[in-house]
Amino acid sequence: MKLEHLIEMANQIGEFFASMPDREEALTGIADHIRRFWEPRMRRTILASLDDPAASAAMSPIVREALSRAREALTPHAVA
């Protein structure tokens, strides 16, 4: 899946959760949604884009913050 599409989907998720009155709950909701519903390859790709200034600039601020805060929890672990 293309990075641009993943960022667009993440921004749509962020837009939904951004309407919540509690910002902490919104940040947790974004990260939890991505953790639960995105396959490992999708999560790896979007997390890697956090290190690319051009790609991360395309993310909404709330998505960028949610992904950064939950990066470790969202990183798929290798299966032995």
mmCIF file of C-alpha atoms in Angstrom:
data_model
loop_
_atom_site.group_PDB
_atom_site.id
_atom_site.type_symbol
_atom_site.label_atom_id
_atom_site.label_comp_id
_atom_site.label_asym_id
_atom_site.label_seq_id
_atom_site.Cartn_x
_atom_site.Cartn_y
_atom_site.Cartn_z
ATOM 1 C CA MET A 1 0.000 0.000 0.000
ATOM 2 C CA LYS A 2 1.300 3.433 -0.879
ATOM 3 C CA LEU A 3 2.427 5.734 1.903
ATOM 4 C CA GLU A 4 0.252 8.575 0.630
ATOM 5 C CA HIS A 5 -2.834 6.398 0.996
ATOM 6 C CA LEU A 6 -1.836 5.304 4.506
ATOM 7 C CA ILE A 7 -1.352 8.929 5.547
ATOM 8 C CA GLU A 8 -4.730 9.828 4.064
ATOM 9 C CA MET A 9 -6.393 6.988 5.999
ATOM 10 C CA ALA A 10 -4.590 7.947 9.214
ATOM 11 C CA ASN A 11 -5.683 11.565 8.768
ATOM 12 C CA GLN A 12 -9.302 10.416 8.358
ATOM 13 C CA ILE A 13 -9.010 8.422 11.586
ATOM 14 C CA GLY A 14 -7.455 11.461 13.244
ATOM 15 C CA GLU A 15 -10.263 13.700 12.017
ATOM 16 C CA PHE A 16 -12.828 11.424 13.631
ATOM 17 C CA PHE A 17 -11.038 11.239 16.984
ATOM 18 C CA ALA A 18 -10.077 14.940 16.972
ATOM 19 C CA SER A 19 -13.731 15.797 17.578
ATOM 20 C CA MET A 20 -13.538 14.212 21.032
ATOM 21 C CA PRO A 21 -13.435 16.741 23.871
ATOM 22 C CA ASP A 22 -10.645 14.862 25.689
ATOM 23 C CA ARG A 23 -7.402 15.149 23.672
ATOM 24 C CA GLU A 24 -5.676 12.333 25.569
ATOM 25 C CA GLU A 25 -8.577 10.033 24.821
ATOM 26 C CA ALA A 26 -8.420 11.067 21.160
ATOM 27 C CA LEU A 27 -4.676 10.336 20.946
ATOM 28 C CA THR A 28 -5.186 6.946 22.555
ATOM 29 C CA GLY A 29 -8.111 6.225 20.248
ATOM 30 C CA ILE A 30 -6.102 6.953 17.104
ATOM 31 C CA ALA A 31 -3.220 4.738 18.161
ATOM 32 C CA ASP A 32 -5.516 1.960 19.350
ATOM 33 C CA HIS A 33 -7.489 1.978 16.112
ATOM 34 C CA ILE A 34 -4.311 1.699 14.038
ATOM 35 C CA ARG A 35 -2.912 -1.027 16.303
ATOM 36 C CA ARG A 36 -6.090 -3.097 16.136
ATOM 37 C CA PHE A 37 -7.071 -2.718 12.493
ATOM 38 C CA TRP A 38 -3.904 -2.112 10.472
ATOM 39 C CA GLU A 39 -1.750 -5.026 9.426
ATOM 40 C CA PRO A 40 1.937 -5.015 10.474
ATOM 41 C CA ARG A 41 3.238 -3.871 7.065
ATOM 42 C CA MET A 42 0.926 -0.868 7.117
ATOM 43 C CA ARG A 43 2.041 0.066 10.638
ATOM 44 C CA ARG A 44 5.726 -0.326 9.767
ATOM 45 C CA THR A 45 5.329 1.934 6.739
ATOM 46 C CA ILE A 46 3.485 4.728 8.532
ATOM 47 C CA LEU A 47 5.817 4.606 11.534
ATOM 48 C CA ALA A 48 8.877 4.821 9.267
ATOM 49 C CA SER A 49 7.370 7.933 7.679
ATOM 50 C CA LEU A 50 7.611 9.724 11.034
ATOM 51 C CA ASP A 51 11.367 9.964 10.392
ATOM 52 C CA ASP A 52 10.825 11.581 6.971
ATOM 53 C CA PRO A 53 10.061 15.281 7.390
ATOM 54 C CA ALA A 54 8.232 15.547 4.061
ATOM 55 C CA ALA A 55 6.023 12.537 4.726
ATOM 56 C CA SER A 56 5.269 13.400 8.332
ATOM 57 C CA ALA A 57 4.373 16.948 7.276
ATOM 58 C CA ALA A 58 1.443 15.450 5.343
ATOM 59 C CA MET A 59 0.029 14.006 8.572
ATOM 60 C CA SER A 60 -2.348 16.011 10.679
ATOM 61 C CA PRO A 61 -0.742 17.167 13.934
ATOM 62 C CA ILE A 62 -2.948 14.915 16.085
ATOM 63 C CA VAL A 63 -2.038 11.839 14.017
ATOM 64 C CA ARG A 64 1.670 12.664 14.121
ATOM 65 C CA GLU A 65 1.476 13.086 17.905
ATOM 66 C CA ALA A 66 -0.536 9.881 18.420
ATOM 67 C CA LEU A 67 1.878 7.832 16.309
ATOM 68 C CA SER A 68 4.937 9.333 17.971
ATOM 69 C CA ARG A 69 3.620 8.720 21.471
ATOM 70 C CA ALA A 70 2.551 5.145 20.732
ATOM 71 C CA ARG A 71 5.396 4.240 18.394
ATOM 72 C CA GLU A 72 6.719 1.387 20.518
ATOM 73 C CA ALA A 73 3.283 -0.124 21.083
ATOM 74 C CA LEU A 74 2.459 0.155 17.376
ATOM 75 C CA THR A 75 5.707 -1.391 16.153
ATOM 76 C CA PRO A 76 5.047 -4.968 15.058
ATOM 77 C CA HIS A 77 7.282 -7.480 16.759
ATOM 78 C CA ALA A 78 9.158 -10.071 14.770
ATOM 79 C CA VAL A 79 7.787 -13.579 15.034
ATOM 80 C CA ALA A 80 10.437 -16.205 15.720
#
